[in-house]
């Protein structure tokens, strides 16, 4: 009876916490987060591994077609100011590993605003490995010289009061062209969070870090060696260690270090994963897919052109990338939202207000 009463009390406490937790994530994700925050990772992790093992796609097969990408839209001259940093070179087609290729597989397709006749975002879809060949991974190429990428703090991760709202609303939504997920919860990320002169979670030497400078340029590297704090730094988000460095996969991509991956779902389960990288010419890459391991994510980032890259969040609840278009120029706050690929679990309006987002994320907007 005592054990049963304790179980009921635990369930009641967790349900009350779920009801009070902001964000549009599902009840299962809120419950898992609550248990992890209360020393319940040993219970949650095996259940998640079993669940996602049952949900993993069958090996083999092929997709029917590529997902639809929002059409590019030319902006009126003068809408975007001249770039203050060098425009990156357009990407080369993604090398393929599964023959025969699907029509258009690995080819970059323009989307988002068009500035001076050049696309500011492009999307490529391709198979990440030779095992789960029915599943497509998507890469988004972003030009940070004419689009502004910002780190947005979540209401719970990192939490606290910020001058930046944990959602996109009003004038911010009117300028937004995309948004995508950030990293792990900070108790699992082995890294920190810095924004506009304030450190919410201490930065950790050696952690993989995405660094946004005040001029909008973006760097990714190991903190303390490849990237460091300077007066030019606007934001830093850290998450585990690099998956790609100097254009090559790192040992972390193999997923063999339990101290690195043990606090999360892990490196080996086939599940939705996401990552972020930079190209040699300074473009930003976001890569995500519904059926990836840490190794296949790293390989997908490298093949898309990343010379340095790191993992972001994982599992279908958190892997989210949405495009925002504004077809009515007379009412720019009216937004049409589209998912990067249809299997993404949360709605295309995620990150748009009025619902606050519980975890940090990245916004992409016109300058």
Short mmCIF file of C-alpha atoms in Angstrom, two decimals:
data_model
loop_
_atom_site.label_atom_id
_atom_site.label_comp_id
_atom_site.label_asym_id
_atom_site.label_seq_id
_atom_site.Cartn_x
_atom_site.Cartn_y
_atom_site.Cartn_z
CA UNK A 1 0.00 0.00 0.00
CA UNK A 2 2.88 2.36 0.76
CA UNK A 3 4.48 1.64 -2.63
CA UNK A 4 1.15 2.13 -4.40
CA UNK A 5 0.54 5.40 -2.56
CA UNK A 6 4.02 6.64 -3.48
CA UNK A 7 3.43 5.75 -7.13
CA UNK A 8 0.10 7.61 -7.13
CA UNK A 9 1.72 10.64 -5.48
CA UNK A 10 4.53 10.61 -8.05
CA UNK A 11 2.04 10.40 -10.89
CA UNK A 12 -0.09 13.19 -9.44
CA UNK A 13 2.94 15.47 -8.98
CA UNK A 14 4.14 14.84 -12.51
CA UNK A 15 0.68 15.45 -13.99
CA UNK A 16 0.38 18.74 -12.10
CA UNK A 17 3.79 19.77 -13.45
CA UNK A 18 2.76 18.85 -17.00
CA UNK A 19 -0.36 21.01 -16.73
CA UNK A 20 1.72 23.99 -15.59
CA UNK A 21 4.53 23.58 -18.14
CA UNK A 22 4.47 26.13 -20.99
CA UNK A 23 5.09 25.17 -24.60
CA UNK A 24 3.19 23.21 -27.24
CA UNK A 25 5.06 19.95 -26.82
CA UNK A 26 3.02 16.84 -26.09
CA UNK A 27 2.20 15.50 -22.64
CA UNK A 28 4.59 12.56 -23.12
CA UNK A 29 7.53 14.90 -23.71
CA UNK A 30 6.63 17.04 -20.71
CA UNK A 31 6.32 13.94 -18.54
CA UNK A 32 9.70 12.61 -19.69
CA UNK A 33 11.32 15.98 -18.98
CA UNK A 34 9.75 16.07 -15.50
CA UNK A 35 11.07 12.62 -14.66
CA UNK A 36 14.57 13.47 -15.91
CA UNK A 37 14.54 16.62 -13.78
CA UNK A 38 13.67 14.50 -10.75
CA UNK A 39 16.39 11.84 -11.12
CA UNK A 40 14.20 9.60 -13.26
CA UNK A 41 16.50 9.28 -16.28
CA UNK A 42 17.21 5.64 -15.40
CA UNK A 43 13.52 4.95 -15.89
CA UNK A 44 12.87 7.17 -18.92
CA UNK A 45 15.87 6.30 -21.09
CA UNK A 46 15.22 2.52 -21.39
CA UNK A 47 11.55 3.15 -22.10
CA UNK A 48 12.42 5.66 -24.84
CA UNK A 49 15.00 3.33 -26.38
CA UNK A 50 12.48 0.49 -26.46
CA UNK A 51 9.75 2.75 -27.87
CA UNK A 52 11.90 4.19 -30.65
CA UNK A 53 13.30 0.74 -31.47
CA UNK A 54 9.71 -0.37 -32.03
CA UNK A 55 9.02 2.74 -34.15
CA UNK A 56 12.16 2.43 -36.31
CA UNK A 57 11.41 2.05 -40.02
CA UNK A 58 12.11 -1.19 -41.82
CA UNK A 59 15.42 -1.44 -43.62
CA UNK A 60 15.38 -1.02 -47.38
CA UNK A 61 12.67 0.44 -49.55
CA UNK A 62 12.62 3.83 -51.21
CA UNK A 63 10.63 7.08 -50.84
CA UNK A 64 7.89 7.81 -53.32
CA UNK A 65 8.99 11.40 -53.92
CA UNK A 66 10.72 14.40 -52.40
CA UNK A 67 8.82 16.67 -50.03
CA UNK A 68 7.44 19.95 -51.32
CA UNK A 69 9.53 23.06 -50.65
CA UNK A 70 7.95 26.55 -50.42
CA UNK A 71 8.58 28.52 -53.61
CA UNK A 72 11.16 31.33 -53.45
CA UNK A 73 9.86 34.87 -53.41
CA UNK A 74 11.70 37.90 -54.77
CA UNK A 75 11.86 40.82 -52.37
CA UNK A 76 11.38 44.39 -53.64
CA UNK A 77 14.69 46.23 -54.21
CA UNK A 78 15.95 47.90 -51.06
CA UNK A 79 13.99 45.60 -48.72
CA UNK A 80 17.21 44.03 -47.43
CA UNK A 81 20.25 46.26 -46.80
CA UNK A 82 23.55 45.44 -48.53
CA UNK A 83 25.41 42.62 -46.76
CA UNK A 84 28.11 43.58 -44.28
CA UNK A 85 29.79 40.18 -44.52
CA UNK A 86 30.84 38.18 -47.56
CA UNK A 87 28.06 36.23 -49.24
CA UNK A 88 28.80 32.50 -49.19
CA UNK A 89 29.13 30.51 -52.39
CA UNK A 90 26.11 28.51 -53.48
CA UNK A 91 26.25 24.83 -52.47
CA UNK A 92 27.31 21.95 -54.67
CA UNK A 93 24.93 18.98 -55.08
CA UNK A 94 24.98 16.56 -52.15
CA UNK A 95 26.90 13.35 -52.94
CA UNK A 96 24.54 10.36 -52.92
CA UNK A 97 25.10 6.93 -51.40
CA UNK A 98 21.99 5.03 -52.58
CA UNK A 99 21.62 4.11 -56.26
CA UNK A 100 19.56 4.75 -58.24
CA UNK A 101 18.93 8.37 -57.30
CA UNK A 102 15.40 9.70 -56.94
CA UNK A 103 14.48 12.51 -59.34
CA UNK A 104 15.96 15.64 -57.78
CA UNK A 105 17.67 13.81 -54.92
CA UNK A 106 20.67 15.71 -53.57
CA UNK A 107 19.89 18.76 -55.68
CA UNK A 108 19.44 22.10 -53.94
CA UNK A 109 16.09 23.80 -54.48
CA UNK A 110 15.69 27.52 -53.66
CA UNK A 111 13.20 28.71 -51.07
CA UNK A 112 12.63 31.80 -48.95
CA UNK A 113 13.45 35.35 -50.01
CA UNK A 114 15.42 36.08 -53.19
CA UNK A 115 17.83 39.02 -52.81
CA UNK A 116 19.60 40.53 -55.83
CA UNK A 117 18.55 37.55 -57.90
CA UNK A 118 20.10 35.00 -55.54
CA UNK A 119 18.24 32.66 -53.18
CA UNK A 120 18.87 33.12 -49.49
CA UNK A 121 17.87 29.57 -48.51
CA UNK A 122 18.04 26.25 -50.33
CA UNK A 123 16.84 22.76 -49.44
CA UNK A 124 18.29 19.39 -50.47
CA UNK A 125 16.78 15.98 -49.70
CA UNK A 126 18.71 12.74 -49.83
CA UNK A 127 19.13 9.30 -48.23
CA UNK A 128 21.44 9.41 -45.21
CA UNK A 129 22.68 5.81 -45.38
CA UNK A 130 22.36 2.55 -47.26
CA UNK A 131 20.20 0.88 -44.59
CA UNK A 132 17.05 3.00 -44.09
CA UNK A 133 16.70 3.82 -47.74
CA UNK A 134 12.99 4.67 -47.55
CA UNK A 135 13.73 7.70 -45.37
CA UNK A 136 14.81 11.13 -46.59
CA UNK A 137 17.07 13.50 -44.69
CA UNK A 138 16.75 17.23 -45.39
CA UNK A 139 19.42 19.92 -45.38
CA UNK A 140 18.71 23.66 -45.29
CA UNK A 141 21.41 26.03 -46.60
CA UNK A 142 21.11 29.55 -45.17
CA UNK A 143 22.92 32.71 -46.30
CA UNK A 144 23.72 34.65 -43.08
CA UNK A 145 24.95 37.68 -45.01
CA UNK A 146 21.39 38.67 -45.99
CA UNK A 147 19.34 36.69 -43.46
CA UNK A 148 19.73 37.23 -39.72
CA UNK A 149 20.01 34.12 -37.56
CA UNK A 150 19.30 34.67 -33.86
CA UNK A 151 19.34 32.48 -30.76
CA UNK A 152 16.04 32.68 -28.88
CA UNK A 153 15.91 31.64 -25.19
CA UNK A 154 13.15 29.26 -24.18
CA UNK A 155 10.84 29.87 -21.25
CA UNK A 156 12.34 26.90 -19.37
CA UNK A 157 15.59 26.19 -21.21
CA UNK A 158 17.49 28.26 -20.19
CA UNK A 159 14.55 30.04 -18.52
CA UNK A 160 14.65 33.37 -16.72
CA UNK A 161 13.66 36.87 -17.81
CA UNK A 162 15.03 38.06 -21.17
CA UNK A 163 14.30 41.05 -23.38
CA UNK A 164 13.63 38.50 -26.13
CA UNK A 165 10.27 36.70 -26.00
CA UNK A 166 10.31 32.87 -26.22
CA UNK A 167 8.23 32.97 -29.41
CA UNK A 168 7.89 34.89 -32.67
CA UNK A 169 5.08 37.43 -32.66
CA UNK A 170 4.22 40.84 -34.06
CA UNK A 171 7.01 42.54 -35.99
CA UNK A 172 9.34 39.62 -35.22
CA UNK A 173 6.94 37.18 -36.88
CA UNK A 174 6.52 39.55 -39.82
CA UNK A 175 10.26 39.37 -40.55
CA UNK A 176 10.66 35.63 -39.83
CA UNK A 177 11.33 33.30 -42.75
CA UNK A 178 12.24 30.15 -40.78
CA UNK A 179 12.90 28.77 -37.31
CA UNK A 180 14.47 25.55 -36.08
CA UNK A 181 15.16 23.75 -32.82
CA UNK A 182 18.07 24.29 -30.48
CA UNK A 183 19.99 21.73 -28.45
CA UNK A 184 19.44 19.29 -25.59
CA UNK A 185 18.24 20.29 -22.15
CA UNK A 186 21.21 21.84 -20.43
CA UNK A 187 21.51 19.10 -17.81
CA UNK A 188 22.22 16.74 -20.74
CA UNK A 189 24.01 19.11 -23.14
CA UNK A 190 27.36 19.34 -21.28
CA UNK A 191 27.43 22.96 -22.35
CA UNK A 192 26.10 26.44 -21.76
CA UNK A 193 24.09 29.39 -23.05
CA UNK A 194 25.16 33.01 -23.56
CA UNK A 195 23.15 35.86 -25.07
CA UNK A 196 23.72 39.63 -25.26
CA UNK A 197 26.27 39.85 -22.46
CA UNK A 198 24.52 37.44 -20.10
CA UNK A 199 25.56 33.88 -19.28
CA UNK A 200 22.50 31.83 -18.33
CA UNK A 201 24.37 28.49 -18.19
CA UNK A 202 28.19 28.48 -17.82
CA UNK A 203 30.10 27.88 -21.04
CA UNK A 204 32.25 24.77 -20.99
CA UNK A 205 35.74 24.47 -22.47
CA UNK A 206 35.87 21.91 -25.27
CA UNK A 207 32.10 21.89 -25.88
CA UNK A 208 30.77 22.13 -29.42
CA UNK A 209 29.54 25.71 -29.79
CA UNK A 210 27.57 27.67 -32.35
CA UNK A 211 28.64 31.31 -32.08
CA UNK A 212 26.65 34.17 -33.60
CA UNK A 213 28.53 37.45 -33.99
CA UNK A 214 26.97 40.90 -33.85
CA UNK A 215 27.44 41.34 -37.60
CA UNK A 216 25.42 38.14 -38.20
CA UNK A 217 28.32 35.89 -39.15
CA UNK A 218 28.25 32.41 -37.63
CA UNK A 219 31.00 30.10 -36.45
CA UNK A 220 30.98 26.59 -35.05
CA UNK A 221 33.85 24.96 -33.21
CA UNK A 222 35.27 23.64 -29.97
CA UNK A 223 35.00 26.30 -27.26
CA UNK A 224 38.29 27.71 -26.06
CA UNK A 225 40.28 26.68 -29.13
CA UNK A 226 38.38 27.08 -32.41
CA UNK A 227 35.88 29.64 -31.07
CA UNK A 228 36.24 31.92 -28.03
CA UNK A 229 34.55 34.86 -26.35
CA UNK A 230 35.23 38.28 -27.87
CA UNK A 231 33.48 41.65 -27.85
CA UNK A 232 31.92 40.69 -31.22
CA UNK A 233 30.04 37.68 -29.82
CA UNK A 234 26.27 38.07 -29.54
CA UNK A 235 25.21 34.51 -28.68
CA UNK A 236 26.66 31.07 -27.88
CA UNK A 237 24.83 27.76 -27.64
CA UNK A 238 26.79 24.64 -26.66
CA UNK A 239 25.78 21.00 -27.09
CA UNK A 240 28.05 17.97 -26.51
CA UNK A 241 31.14 17.90 -28.78
CA UNK A 242 31.71 18.32 -32.50
CA UNK A 243 30.46 15.69 -34.95
CA UNK A 244 32.42 17.14 -37.89
CA UNK A 245 35.71 19.03 -37.59
CA UNK A 246 37.98 20.21 -40.42
CA UNK A 247 35.60 18.47 -42.82
CA UNK A 248 36.02 15.05 -41.17
CA UNK A 249 33.85 12.99 -38.84
CA UNK A 250 35.05 13.06 -35.22
CA UNK A 251 35.18 10.08 -32.80
CA UNK A 252 31.99 11.38 -31.17
CA UNK A 253 30.12 10.61 -34.39
CA UNK A 254 30.69 6.90 -33.79
CA UNK A 255 28.76 7.22 -30.50
CA UNK A 256 31.12 5.05 -28.49
CA UNK A 257 31.48 7.29 -25.43
CA UNK A 258 28.78 6.50 -22.82
CA UNK A 259 29.84 9.52 -20.75
CA UNK A 260 28.93 11.71 -23.72
CA UNK A 261 25.67 10.14 -24.85
CA UNK A 262 24.52 8.23 -21.77
CA UNK A 263 22.32 10.99 -20.30
CA UNK A 264 20.22 11.21 -23.46
CA UNK A 265 18.39 8.77 -25.66
CA UNK A 266 21.80 7.80 -27.03
CA UNK A 267 23.80 7.80 -30.24
CA UNK A 268 22.73 4.48 -31.73
CA UNK A 269 18.90 4.39 -31.78
CA UNK A 270 17.39 5.27 -35.16
CA UNK A 271 15.28 8.31 -34.39
CA UNK A 272 14.61 11.86 -35.52
CA UNK A 273 17.80 13.91 -35.07
CA UNK A 274 19.04 17.34 -36.07
CA UNK A 275 22.36 19.11 -36.40
CA UNK A 276 23.89 22.43 -37.37
CA UNK A 277 27.03 23.15 -39.38
CA UNK A 278 28.94 25.78 -41.31
CA UNK A 279 30.43 25.55 -44.77
CA UNK A 280 33.89 26.65 -45.83
CA UNK A 281 32.47 29.87 -47.32
CA UNK A 282 30.41 30.80 -44.24
CA UNK A 283 26.92 29.50 -44.99
CA UNK A 284 24.86 27.92 -42.21
CA UNK A 285 23.48 24.38 -42.55
CA UNK A 286 20.60 22.80 -40.65
CA UNK A 287 20.17 19.07 -41.23
CA UNK A 288 17.38 16.86 -39.89
CA UNK A 289 15.78 13.54 -40.66
CA UNK A 290 13.25 11.12 -39.15
CA UNK A 291 15.57 8.09 -39.03
CA UNK A 292 19.14 8.96 -38.09
CA UNK A 293 21.87 7.73 -35.77
CA UNK A 294 24.60 10.06 -34.54
CA UNK A 295 26.88 8.63 -37.21
CA UNK A 296 24.44 9.04 -40.10
CA UNK A 297 23.61 12.59 -38.92
CA UNK A 298 27.31 13.48 -38.94
CA UNK A 299 27.72 11.96 -42.38
CA UNK A 300 24.66 13.82 -43.68
CA UNK A 301 26.07 17.12 -42.39
CA UNK A 302 29.46 16.47 -43.96
CA UNK A 303 27.98 15.50 -47.33
CA UNK A 304 25.88 18.68 -47.33
CA UNK A 305 29.10 20.68 -47.12
CA UNK A 306 29.71 21.17 -43.40
CA UNK A 307 33.37 21.62 -42.41
CA UNK A 308 32.40 21.88 -38.72
CA UNK A 309 29.14 20.62 -37.26
CA UNK A 310 27.45 19.59 -34.05
CA UNK A 311 24.28 17.85 -32.96
CA UNK A 312 21.14 19.70 -31.94
CA UNK A 313 18.05 18.18 -30.33
CA UNK A 314 16.64 14.73 -31.08
CA UNK A 315 13.44 12.62 -31.11
CA UNK A 316 10.28 13.56 -33.02
CA UNK A 317 8.95 15.84 -30.29
CA UNK A 318 11.85 18.28 -30.51
CA UNK A 319 13.21 18.11 -34.07
CA UNK A 320 11.39 20.99 -35.74
CA UNK A 321 12.15 23.26 -38.69
CA UNK A 322 9.46 25.44 -40.23
CA UNK A 323 9.42 27.94 -43.09
CA UNK A 324 7.31 31.11 -42.87
CA UNK A 325 6.04 32.96 -45.92
CA UNK A 326 4.14 36.25 -46.05
CA UNK A 327 2.04 36.24 -49.23
CA UNK A 328 0.08 39.38 -48.33
CA UNK A 329 2.55 42.28 -48.42
CA UNK A 330 -0.15 44.63 -47.19
CA UNK A 331 -0.38 42.54 -43.99
CA UNK A 332 3.13 41.13 -43.36
CA UNK A 333 2.13 39.74 -39.98
CA UNK A 334 -0.06 37.17 -41.76
CA UNK A 335 2.08 34.05 -41.92
CA UNK A 336 1.80 30.77 -43.83
CA UNK A 337 3.87 28.09 -42.07
CA UNK A 338 5.29 24.94 -43.71
CA UNK A 339 7.23 22.03 -42.20
CA UNK A 340 10.65 21.11 -43.58
CA UNK A 341 9.37 17.56 -44.04
CA UNK A 342 5.92 16.12 -43.27
CA UNK A 343 6.99 13.63 -40.57
CA UNK A 344 7.93 16.44 -38.19
CA UNK A 345 5.63 15.87 -35.24
CA UNK A 346 4.86 19.35 -33.93
CA UNK A 347 2.75 21.83 -35.93
CA UNK A 348 4.22 24.13 -38.59
CA UNK A 349 3.17 27.09 -36.41
CA UNK A 350 5.56 26.04 -33.65
CA UNK A 351 7.69 29.02 -32.53
CA UNK A 352 4.97 31.49 -33.58
CA UNK A 353 3.18 33.24 -30.73
CA UNK A 354 1.21 33.41 -28.59
CA UNK A 355 2.29 30.04 -27.15
CA UNK A 356 5.76 30.40 -25.58
CA UNK A 357 8.35 27.81 -26.54
CA UNK A 358 9.86 25.99 -23.56
CA UNK A 359 13.29 25.33 -25.13
CA UNK A 360 15.75 27.56 -26.95
CA UNK A 361 15.53 27.76 -30.72
CA UNK A 362 16.95 29.66 -33.69
CA UNK A 363 15.02 32.20 -35.74
CA UNK A 364 15.88 33.23 -39.30
CA UNK A 365 14.60 36.57 -40.52
CA UNK A 366 15.17 39.25 -43.10
CA UNK A 367 17.59 41.91 -41.94
#
